[in-house]
mmCIF file of C-alpha atoms in Angstrom:
data_model
loop_
_atom_site.group_PDB
_atom_site.id
_atom_site.type_symbol
_atom_site.label_atom_id
_atom_site.label_comp_id
_atom_site.label_asym_id
_atom_site.label_seq_id
_atom_site.Cartn_x
_atom_site.Cartn_y
_atom_site.Cartn_z
ATOM 1 C CA MET Z 28 6.238 -84.379 -111.802
ATOM 2 C CA ARG Z 29 5.049 -86.448 -114.812
ATOM 3 C CA ASN Z 30 1.636 -86.523 -113.273
ATOM 4 C CA TYR Z 31 1.551 -82.798 -112.800
ATOM 5 C CA ILE Z 32 2.476 -82.203 -116.522
ATOM 6 C CA ILE Z 33 -0.407 -84.557 -117.619
ATOM 7 C CA LEU Z 34 -2.793 -82.805 -115.272
ATOM 8 C CA PHE Z 35 -1.757 -79.259 -116.402
ATOM 9 C CA LEU Z 36 -1.961 -80.040 -120.095
ATOM 10 C CA SER Z 37 -5.260 -81.691 -119.632
ATOM 11 C CA LEU Z 38 -6.810 -78.974 -117.670
ATOM 12 C CA TRP Z 39 -5.259 -76.363 -120.116
ATOM 13 C CA ALA Z 40 -6.695 -78.192 -123.292
ATOM 14 C CA VAL Z 41 -10.131 -78.520 -121.644
ATOM 15 C CA ILE Z 42 -10.513 -74.954 -120.196
ATOM 16 C CA ILE Z 43 -9.114 -73.182 -123.295
ATOM 17 C CA GLY Z 44 -11.210 -75.489 -125.420
ATOM 18 C CA ILE Z 45 -14.386 -74.132 -123.869
ATOM 19 C CA LEU Z 46 -13.482 -70.514 -123.990
ATOM 20 C CA ALA Z 47 -11.529 -70.029 -127.425
ATOM 21 C CA PRO Z 48 -12.233 -70.333 -131.013
ATOM 22 C CA THR Z 49 -10.668 -73.132 -132.762
ATOM 23 C CA ASP Z 50 -7.741 -71.170 -134.501
ATOM 24 C CA ILE Z 51 -6.741 -69.435 -131.262
ATOM 25 C CA TYR Z 52 -7.342 -72.786 -129.309
ATOM 26 C CA LEU Z 53 -4.673 -74.368 -131.466
ATOM 27 C CA ILE Z 54 -2.041 -71.538 -130.868
ATOM 28 C CA LEU Z 55 -2.624 -71.617 -127.106
ATOM 29 C CA LEU Z 56 -2.270 -75.482 -127.142
ATOM 30 C CA LEU Z 57 1.108 -74.792 -128.771
ATOM 31 C CA ILE Z 58 1.961 -72.129 -126.117
ATOM 32 C CA GLY Z 59 0.884 -74.448 -123.235
ATOM 33 C CA LEU Z 60 3.017 -77.354 -124.800
ATOM 34 C CA LEU Z 61 6.196 -75.040 -125.411
ATOM 35 C CA ILE Z 62 5.903 -73.963 -121.686
ATOM 36 C CA THR Z 63 5.387 -77.656 -120.335
ATOM 37 C CA VAL Z 64 8.420 -78.993 -122.496
ATOM 38 C CA SER Z 65 10.805 -76.120 -121.578
ATOM 39 C CA ILE Z 66 10.100 -76.367 -117.780
ATOM 40 C CA GLY Z 67 9.677 -80.107 -117.518
ATOM 41 C CA GLU Z 68 12.197 -81.222 -120.131
ATOM 42 C CA ASN Z 69 14.378 -82.910 -117.508
ATOM 43 C CA TYR Z 70 11.518 -84.994 -116.172
ATOM 44 C CA LEU Z 71 10.637 -86.481 -119.499
ATOM 45 C CA THR Z 72 11.956 -89.701 -121.123
ATOM 46 C CA LYS Z 73 13.734 -89.831 -124.456
ATOM 47 C CA GLU Z 74 10.737 -91.309 -126.294
ATOM 48 C CA GLY Z 75 8.290 -88.831 -124.474
ATOM 49 C CA LYS Z 76 10.339 -85.877 -125.483
ATOM 50 C CA PHE Z 77 10.606 -86.967 -129.114
ATOM 51 C CA ILE Z 78 6.736 -87.490 -129.246
ATOM 52 C CA LEU Z 79 5.909 -84.027 -127.646
ATOM 53 C CA LYS Z 80 8.504 -82.379 -129.753
ATOM 54 C CA SER Z 81 7.001 -83.932 -132.893
ATOM 55 C CA LEU Z 82 3.673 -82.493 -131.524
ATOM 56 C CA ILE Z 83 5.084 -79.189 -131.325
ATOM 57 C CA TYR Z 84 6.306 -79.265 -134.962
ATOM 58 C CA VAL Z 85 2.788 -80.057 -135.971
ATOM 59 C CA LEU Z 86 1.195 -77.231 -133.974
ATOM 60 C CA LEU Z 87 3.832 -74.815 -135.344
ATOM 61 C CA LEU Z 88 2.851 -75.781 -138.928
ATOM 62 C CA LEU Z 89 -0.781 -75.180 -138.154
ATOM 63 C CA PHE Z 90 0.092 -71.900 -136.373
ATOM 64 C CA ILE Z 91 2.148 -70.762 -139.557
ATOM 65 C CA SER Z 92 -0.960 -71.645 -141.742
ATOM 66 C CA ILE Z 93 -3.214 -69.753 -139.408
ATOM 67 C CA VAL Z 94 -0.997 -66.623 -139.563
ATOM 68 C CA VAL Z 95 -0.628 -66.973 -143.487
ATOM 69 C CA ASN Z 96 -4.430 -67.436 -143.760
ATOM 70 C CA LYS Z 97 -5.090 -64.330 -141.638
ATOM 71 C CA ILE Z 98 -2.600 -62.212 -143.518
ATOM 72 C CA TYR Z 99 -4.204 -63.451 -146.842
ATOM 73 C CA ASP Z 100 -7.629 -62.346 -145.502
ATOM 74 C CA ILE Z 101 -6.284 -58.833 -144.437
ATOM 75 C CA LEU Z 102 -4.623 -58.438 -147.831
ATOM 76 C CA VAL Z 103 -7.837 -59.559 -149.716
ATOM 77 C CA LYS Z 104 -10.035 -57.116 -148.002
ATOM 78 C CA MET P 18 -0.238 -115.932 -130.703
ATOM 79 C CA ILE P 19 -2.972 -113.519 -129.519
ATOM 80 C CA THR P 20 -1.562 -113.621 -126.007
ATOM 81 C CA ILE P 21 1.898 -112.547 -127.217
ATOM 82 C CA PHE P 22 0.130 -109.753 -129.415
ATOM 83 C CA THR P 23 -1.686 -108.691 -126.423
ATOM 84 C CA THR P 24 1.163 -108.419 -124.042
ATOM 85 C CA LYS P 25 3.539 -106.881 -126.474
ATOM 86 C CA PHE P 26 1.510 -104.272 -128.218
ATOM 87 C CA ILE P 27 -1.660 -103.514 -126.375
ATOM 88 C CA THR P 28 -0.436 -101.684 -123.318
ATOM 89 C CA LYS P 29 -2.431 -99.359 -120.808
ATOM 90 C CA ARG P 30 -1.221 -96.254 -122.549
ATOM 91 C CA LEU P 31 -2.251 -97.457 -125.902
ATOM 92 C CA ILE P 32 -5.867 -98.194 -124.543
ATOM 93 C CA ALA P 33 -5.797 -94.848 -123.007
ATOM 94 C CA PHE P 34 -4.792 -93.214 -126.154
ATOM 95 C CA ILE P 35 -7.346 -95.032 -128.364
ATOM 96 C CA ILE P 36 -10.157 -94.090 -125.844
ATOM 97 C CA PHE P 37 -9.097 -90.485 -126.192
ATOM 98 C CA LEU P 38 -8.839 -90.767 -129.973
ATOM 99 C CA ILE P 39 -12.328 -92.285 -130.365
ATOM 100 C CA SER P 40 -13.822 -89.617 -127.965
ATOM 101 C CA GLY P 41 -12.085 -86.954 -130.140
ATOM 102 C CA ILE P 42 -13.457 -88.302 -133.370
ATOM 103 C CA ILE P 43 -17.082 -88.433 -131.792
ATOM 104 C CA LEU P 44 -16.704 -84.885 -130.419
ATOM 105 C CA ILE P 45 -15.402 -83.522 -133.723
ATOM 106 C CA TYR P 46 -18.215 -85.252 -135.547
ATOM 107 C CA PHE P 47 -21.082 -83.867 -133.434
ATOM 108 C CA GLY P 48 -19.222 -80.685 -133.347
ATOM 109 C CA THR P 49 -19.175 -80.500 -137.097
ATOM 110 C CA LEU P 50 -22.877 -81.779 -137.422
ATOM 111 C CA TYR P 51 -24.513 -79.150 -135.136
ATOM 112 C CA GLY P 52 -21.839 -76.319 -135.786
ATOM 113 C CA VAL P 53 -20.772 -76.210 -132.187
ATOM 114 C CA VAL P 54 -17.153 -74.813 -131.810
ATOM 115 C CA THR P 55 -16.477 -76.164 -128.231
ATOM 116 C CA TYR P 56 -17.350 -79.824 -129.310
ATOM 117 C CA ILE P 57 -14.694 -79.304 -132.049
ATOM 118 C CA ASN P 58 -12.197 -77.718 -129.580
ATOM 119 C CA LEU P 59 -12.831 -80.567 -127.221
ATOM 120 C CA GLY P 60 -12.324 -83.088 -129.788
ATOM 121 C CA ILE P 61 -9.050 -81.702 -130.766
ATOM 122 C CA GLY P 62 -8.264 -81.490 -127.003
ATOM 123 C CA ALA P 63 -9.106 -85.254 -126.639
ATOM 124 C CA PHE P 64 -6.549 -86.007 -129.363
ATOM 125 C CA PHE P 65 -4.136 -83.733 -127.606
ATOM 126 C CA ILE P 66 -4.544 -85.333 -124.078
ATOM 127 C CA GLY P 67 -4.213 -88.763 -125.738
ATOM 128 C CA ILE P 68 -0.869 -87.974 -127.252
ATOM 129 C CA VAL P 69 0.393 -86.454 -123.982
ATOM 130 C CA ILE P 70 -0.774 -89.481 -122.011
ATOM 131 C CA TYR P 71 0.679 -91.892 -124.522
ATOM 132 C CA SER P 72 4.123 -90.034 -124.412
ATOM 133 C CA LEU P 73 4.471 -89.491 -120.786
ATOM 134 C CA ILE P 74 3.251 -92.680 -119.224
ATOM 135 C CA PRO P 75 5.991 -95.293 -119.259
ATOM 136 C CA ASP P 76 5.392 -98.466 -121.465
ATOM 137 C CA ARG P 77 7.333 -101.169 -119.884
ATOM 138 C CA VAL P 78 6.807 -101.754 -116.071
ATOM 139 C CA VAL P 79 8.820 -104.561 -114.378
ATOM 140 C CA ASP P 80 7.428 -105.918 -111.055
ATOM 141 C CA LYS P 81 9.485 -104.236 -108.227
ATOM 142 C CA ASN P 82 10.236 -107.480 -106.447
ATOM 143 C CA ILE P 83 11.666 -109.134 -109.563
ATOM 144 C CA TYR P 84 13.608 -106.026 -110.229
ATOM 145 C CA MET P 85 14.971 -105.853 -106.671
ATOM 146 C CA THR P 86 15.960 -109.560 -106.747
ATOM 147 C CA THR P 87 17.878 -108.973 -109.924
ATOM 148 C CA VAL P 88 19.509 -105.981 -108.370
ATOM 149 C CA GLU P 89 20.438 -107.999 -105.274
ATOM 150 C CA ASN P 90 22.196 -110.817 -107.223
ATOM 151 C CA TYR P 91 24.219 -108.378 -109.564
ATOM 152 C CA HIS P 92 25.231 -106.632 -106.323
ATOM 153 C CA SER P 93 26.238 -109.876 -104.558
ATOM 154 C CA ILE P 94 28.400 -110.756 -107.678
ATOM 155 C CA LEU P 95 30.229 -107.414 -107.490
ATOM 156 C CA GLU P 96 30.670 -107.605 -103.659
ATOM 157 C CA ASN P 97 32.142 -111.182 -104.105
ATOM 158 C CA ILE P 98 34.584 -109.784 -106.630
ATOM 159 C CA LEU P 99 35.668 -107.169 -104.081
ATOM 160 C CA SER P 100 35.918 -109.626 -101.340
ATOM 161 C CA ILE P 101 38.044 -112.165 -103.472
ATOM 162 C CA ASN P 102 40.352 -109.296 -104.445
ATOM 163 C CA ASN P 103 40.629 -108.262 -100.683
ATOM 164 C CA ILE P 104 39.373 -104.728 -101.530
ATOM 165 C CA LYS P 105 37.992 -102.656 -98.814
ATOM 166 C CA GLY P 106 38.333 -99.102 -99.785
ATOM 167 C CA ASN P 107 36.305 -95.991 -100.719
ATOM 168 C CA VAL P 108 34.083 -95.944 -103.816
ATOM 169 C CA VAL P 109 35.058 -93.264 -106.172
ATOM 170 C CA TYR P 110 32.649 -91.887 -108.622
ATOM 171 C CA ILE P 111 33.990 -90.898 -112.123
ATOM 172 C CA PRO P 112 31.555 -88.956 -114.265
ATOM 173 C CA PRO P 113 31.372 -89.758 -117.884
ATOM 174 C CA TYR P 114 33.987 -88.173 -120.143
ATOM 175 C CA TYR P 115 35.600 -88.753 -123.572
ATOM 176 C CA ASN P 116 37.817 -91.608 -122.330
ATOM 177 C CA LEU P 117 35.172 -93.207 -120.225
ATOM 178 C CA LYS P 118 31.921 -92.579 -121.986
ATOM 179 C CA LYS P 119 29.690 -94.086 -119.428
ATOM 180 C CA GLY P 120 31.622 -93.031 -116.357
ATOM 181 C CA GLY P 121 32.493 -95.363 -113.669
ATOM 182 C CA ILE P 122 33.148 -96.352 -109.936
ATOM 183 C CA TYR P 123 36.608 -97.143 -108.934
ATOM 184 C CA ILE P 124 36.909 -98.901 -105.598
ATOM 185 C CA THR P 125 40.288 -98.346 -103.851
ATOM 186 C CA LYS P 126 42.149 -101.335 -102.326
ATOM 187 C CA THR P 127 42.593 -99.689 -98.974
ATOM 188 C CA GLU P 128 40.974 -96.612 -97.523
ATOM 189 C CA ASN P 129 43.996 -94.561 -98.632
ATOM 190 C CA ILE P 130 42.107 -92.491 -100.948
ATOM 191 C CA GLU P 131 45.375 -90.886 -102.263
ATOM 192 C CA SER P 132 46.180 -94.093 -104.117
ATOM 193 C CA ILE P 133 43.809 -92.965 -106.757
ATOM 194 C CA VAL P 134 46.294 -90.334 -107.809
ATOM 195 C CA ASN P 135 48.539 -93.151 -109.202
ATOM 196 C CA PHE P 136 45.476 -94.572 -111.043
ATOM 197 C CA ILE P 137 46.509 -94.793 -114.691
ATOM 198 C CA PRO P 138 44.865 -97.913 -116.068
ATOM 199 C CA MET P 139 43.984 -99.128 -119.551
ATOM 200 C CA VAL P 140 40.201 -98.365 -119.887
ATOM 201 C CA SER P 141 37.749 -100.688 -121.604
ATOM 202 C CA ASP P 142 34.151 -101.518 -120.945
ATOM 203 C CA GLY P 143 33.229 -103.808 -118.145
ATOM 204 C CA LEU P 144 35.519 -104.704 -115.207
ATOM 205 C CA LEU P 145 39.025 -103.563 -114.948
ATOM 206 C CA HIS P 146 41.378 -104.908 -112.436
ATOM 207 C CA TYR P 147 44.154 -102.837 -111.309
ATOM 208 C CA ARG P 148 46.879 -103.059 -108.413
ATOM 209 C CA HIS P 149 45.288 -100.105 -106.578
ATOM 210 C CA GLY P 150 41.617 -101.126 -106.877
ATOM 211 C CA ILE P 151 38.881 -102.060 -109.420
ATOM 212 C CA LEU P 152 37.055 -99.906 -111.889
ATOM 213 C CA ILE P 153 33.573 -100.747 -112.888
ATOM 214 C CA THR P 154 32.119 -99.193 -116.021
ATOM 215 C CA PRO P 155 29.311 -98.480 -116.628
ATOM 216 C CA PRO P 156 28.556 -97.977 -112.831
ATOM 217 C CA PRO P 157 25.494 -99.582 -110.979
ATOM 218 C CA GLY P 158 22.449 -97.339 -111.707
ATOM 219 C CA TYR P 159 23.765 -95.967 -115.004
ATOM 220 C CA GLU P 160 20.556 -97.139 -116.741
ATOM 221 C CA PHE P 161 18.514 -94.590 -114.786
ATOM 222 C CA ILE P 162 21.084 -91.834 -115.854
ATOM 223 C CA GLU P 163 20.730 -92.969 -119.614
ATOM 224 C CA ASN P 164 16.913 -92.962 -119.167
ATOM 225 C CA CYS P 165 16.995 -89.255 -118.386
ATOM 226 C CA GLY P 166 19.851 -88.415 -120.633
ATOM 227 C CA VAL P 167 23.340 -87.478 -119.364
ATOM 228 C CA ASP P 168 23.240 -84.029 -121.262
ATOM 229 C CA ASN P 169 20.345 -83.144 -119.090
ATOM 230 C CA LEU P 170 22.301 -83.558 -115.898
ATOM 231 C CA CYS P 171 25.324 -81.691 -117.124
ATOM 232 C CA ASN P 172 25.648 -77.965 -116.228
ATOM 233 C CA THR P 173 23.178 -78.354 -113.460
ATOM 234 C CA TYR P 174 23.466 -77.879 -109.659
ATOM 235 C CA PRO P 175 23.671 -80.963 -107.554
ATOM 236 C CA ILE P 176 20.320 -80.090 -105.930
ATOM 237 C CA GLN P 177 18.711 -79.893 -109.496
ATOM 238 C CA SER P 178 20.314 -83.285 -110.711
ATOM 239 C CA THR P 179 19.303 -85.025 -107.498
ATOM 240 C CA SER P 180 15.708 -83.698 -107.984
ATOM 241 C CA ILE P 181 15.666 -85.069 -111.593
ATOM 242 C CA MET P 182 16.944 -88.540 -110.224
ATOM 243 C CA GLU P 183 14.399 -88.392 -107.398
ATOM 244 C CA GLN P 184 11.546 -87.914 -109.736
ATOM 245 C CA ILE P 185 12.532 -90.688 -111.863
ATOM 246 C CA LEU P 186 13.161 -93.161 -109.052
ATOM 247 C CA LYS P 187 10.105 -92.086 -107.270
ATOM 248 C CA SER P 188 7.905 -92.563 -110.378
ATOM 249 C CA ASN P 189 9.212 -96.112 -110.342
ATOM 250 C CA ASN P 190 8.396 -96.560 -106.532
ATOM 251 C CA LEU P 191 12.032 -97.117 -105.710
ATOM 252 C CA LEU P 192 12.500 -94.549 -103.124
ATOM 253 C CA ASN P 193 10.511 -91.979 -100.905
ATOM 254 C CA GLU P 194 12.552 -88.938 -100.750
ATOM 255 C CA VAL P 195 16.092 -87.489 -101.329
ATOM 256 C CA GLU P 196 17.671 -84.576 -99.454
ATOM 257 C CA ILE P 197 20.948 -83.030 -100.451
ATOM 258 C CA ASN P 198 23.123 -80.607 -98.423
ATOM 259 C CA GLU P 199 26.289 -79.016 -99.467
ATOM 260 C CA ASN P 200 28.569 -78.469 -96.542
ATOM 261 C CA GLU P 201 31.890 -76.827 -96.290
ATOM 262 C CA ASN P 202 35.184 -78.428 -97.159
ATOM 263 C CA ASN P 203 33.856 -79.893 -100.395
ATOM 264 C CA GLU P 204 31.583 -82.190 -98.561
ATOM 265 C CA ILE P 205 28.105 -83.228 -99.699
ATOM 266 C CA THR P 206 25.500 -84.971 -97.390
ATOM 267 C CA LEU P 207 22.886 -87.225 -99.348
ATOM 268 C CA GLU P 208 19.969 -88.586 -97.421
ATOM 269 C CA ILE P 209 17.937 -91.201 -99.372
ATOM 270 C CA ASN P 210 14.756 -92.237 -97.713
ATOM 271 C CA ARG P 211 13.746 -95.844 -98.686
ATOM 272 C CA GLN P 212 13.506 -99.314 -97.319
ATOM 273 C CA VAL P 213 16.969 -100.523 -96.499
ATOM 274 C CA ASN P 214 17.758 -104.251 -97.313
ATOM 275 C CA LYS P 215 20.757 -106.637 -96.837
ATOM 276 C CA SER P 216 22.274 -105.427 -100.138
ATOM 277 C CA ASP P 217 22.856 -102.052 -98.629
ATOM 278 C CA TYR P 218 25.264 -103.428 -96.200
ATOM 279 C CA GLY P 219 28.120 -103.882 -98.770
ATOM 280 C CA ILE P 220 30.720 -101.579 -100.053
ATOM 281 C CA ILE P 221 29.143 -100.538 -103.255
ATOM 282 C CA PRO P 222 25.779 -98.640 -102.947
ATOM 283 C CA ILE P 223 22.906 -100.432 -104.895
ATOM 284 C CA ASN P 224 21.975 -98.927 -108.318
ATOM 285 C CA VAL P 225 19.309 -96.672 -106.882
ATOM 286 C CA ASP P 226 21.797 -94.946 -104.549
ATOM 287 C CA SER P 227 24.566 -95.248 -107.126
ATOM 288 C CA SER P 228 22.559 -93.487 -109.755
ATOM 289 C CA ILE P 229 21.910 -90.509 -107.495
ATOM 290 C CA ILE P 230 25.515 -90.272 -106.387
ATOM 291 C CA LEU P 231 26.605 -90.467 -110.157
ATOM 292 C CA ALA P 232 24.123 -87.754 -111.052
ATOM 293 C CA VAL P 233 25.849 -85.567 -108.261
ATOM 294 C CA ALA P 234 29.123 -86.401 -109.948
ATOM 295 C CA ILE P 235 27.975 -85.551 -113.440
ATOM 296 C CA SER P 236 26.371 -82.066 -112.391
ATOM 297 C CA LEU P 237 29.573 -81.077 -110.621
ATOM 298 C CA ASN P 238 31.744 -82.698 -113.412
ATOM 299 C CA LYS P 239 34.110 -83.792 -110.648
ATOM 300 C CA VAL P 240 35.373 -87.050 -109.108
ATOM 301 C CA ILE P 241 33.698 -87.650 -105.865
ATOM 302 C CA TYR P 242 34.018 -90.346 -103.305
ATOM 303 C CA ILE P 243 31.869 -91.831 -100.503
ATOM 304 C CA LYS P 244 33.626 -90.935 -97.278
ATOM 305 C CA ASP P 245 31.239 -92.433 -94.976
ATOM 306 C CA SER P 246 27.628 -93.840 -94.863
ATOM 307 C CA GLU P 247 25.053 -94.341 -92.255
ATOM 308 C CA LYS P 248 22.525 -97.068 -92.628
ATOM 309 C CA TYR P 249 19.074 -97.153 -90.825
ATOM 310 C CA THR P 250 15.997 -99.200 -91.355
ATOM 311 C CA ASN P 251 14.303 -96.560 -93.650
ATOM 312 C CA LYS P 252 17.077 -94.295 -94.832
ATOM 313 C CA ILE P 253 20.724 -94.082 -95.820
ATOM 314 C CA ILE P 254 22.937 -90.953 -95.305
ATOM 315 C CA TYR P 255 25.984 -90.842 -97.588
ATOM 316 C CA LYS P 256 28.861 -88.390 -96.828
ATOM 317 C CA LEU P 257 30.344 -87.563 -100.125
ATOM 318 C CA LYS P 258 33.638 -85.624 -100.714
ATOM 319 C CA ILE P 259 34.785 -83.868 -103.991
ATOM 320 C CA LEU P 260 38.107 -85.528 -104.636
ATOM 321 C CA MET P 261 39.524 -83.632 -107.761
ATOM 322 C CA ASP P 262 38.386 -82.130 -111.242
ATOM 323 C CA ILE P 263 37.910 -84.616 -113.961
ATOM 324 C CA GLU P 264 40.754 -83.162 -115.867
ATOM 325 C CA ASP P 265 43.085 -84.202 -113.026
ATOM 326 C CA ILE P 266 42.146 -87.834 -113.560
ATOM 327 C CA ILE P 267 42.127 -88.022 -117.280
ATOM 328 C CA TRP P 268 44.283 -90.676 -118.736
#
């Protein structure tokens, strides 16, 4: 299962990376990670879970900054 | 000094992480230099994959033969304790609860499983001797349960908890496959496909099997015991039976 998680996230990161612009890419990475952690939580070690959850928080912060930036752009226009 | 540093800190996953990190930096650099968004994205993706690999690939790997030798030694000590005390009964699995934080196995003195009803010992960590049998806490294989987290196994179905344990043990190359069937009369059949060795012919299951049986007990939150077991060269079949709810045994 761990191998499948690595394979899925790697393919997700590469395919989306080729297709999407950077801001959407970061959001899609967050979505992929959230799906993986919620489905495969039982198969992760404590350390692995901690690192991936930390990564989720970092991506969430980036997501909030992207959303705030978009709102700001719309309001300025 | 350099050797100690190398073995202790530079692991395979760290090397993989550094390779992805460097690739990411190079991709982001060229992406920014030439204004190619795909390169920048792939650079971020390389960081991402590096972190994923670092967090999911286990760090400490023990040689399987050394591990199995240690398990066999531990197992033979337990079997000697049982034979000295003339204990020949069933192995009862007690899931963790507030008075027995890590759960335990209780081996009855005779095959009369009803003797557990009278079982009201003073519980402490380690081995506890009682006139009706012996309590061992934490049970063999608890380290695997701890690895995946007891909370993850609570409120699951036995098939789910078995699948979780199967994945953990499979990834460590300790077994091939586990099958579970819930029968009528509160009976569960557990088939563990792995190489059977001489340690498997004792009363207590070795820690690989024990962790799976304990996981079933945790998911059911019930006390279960091994009613019967059949040993073949490449598989073991355990017939488990639910004995009682955990509330009925609380002391």
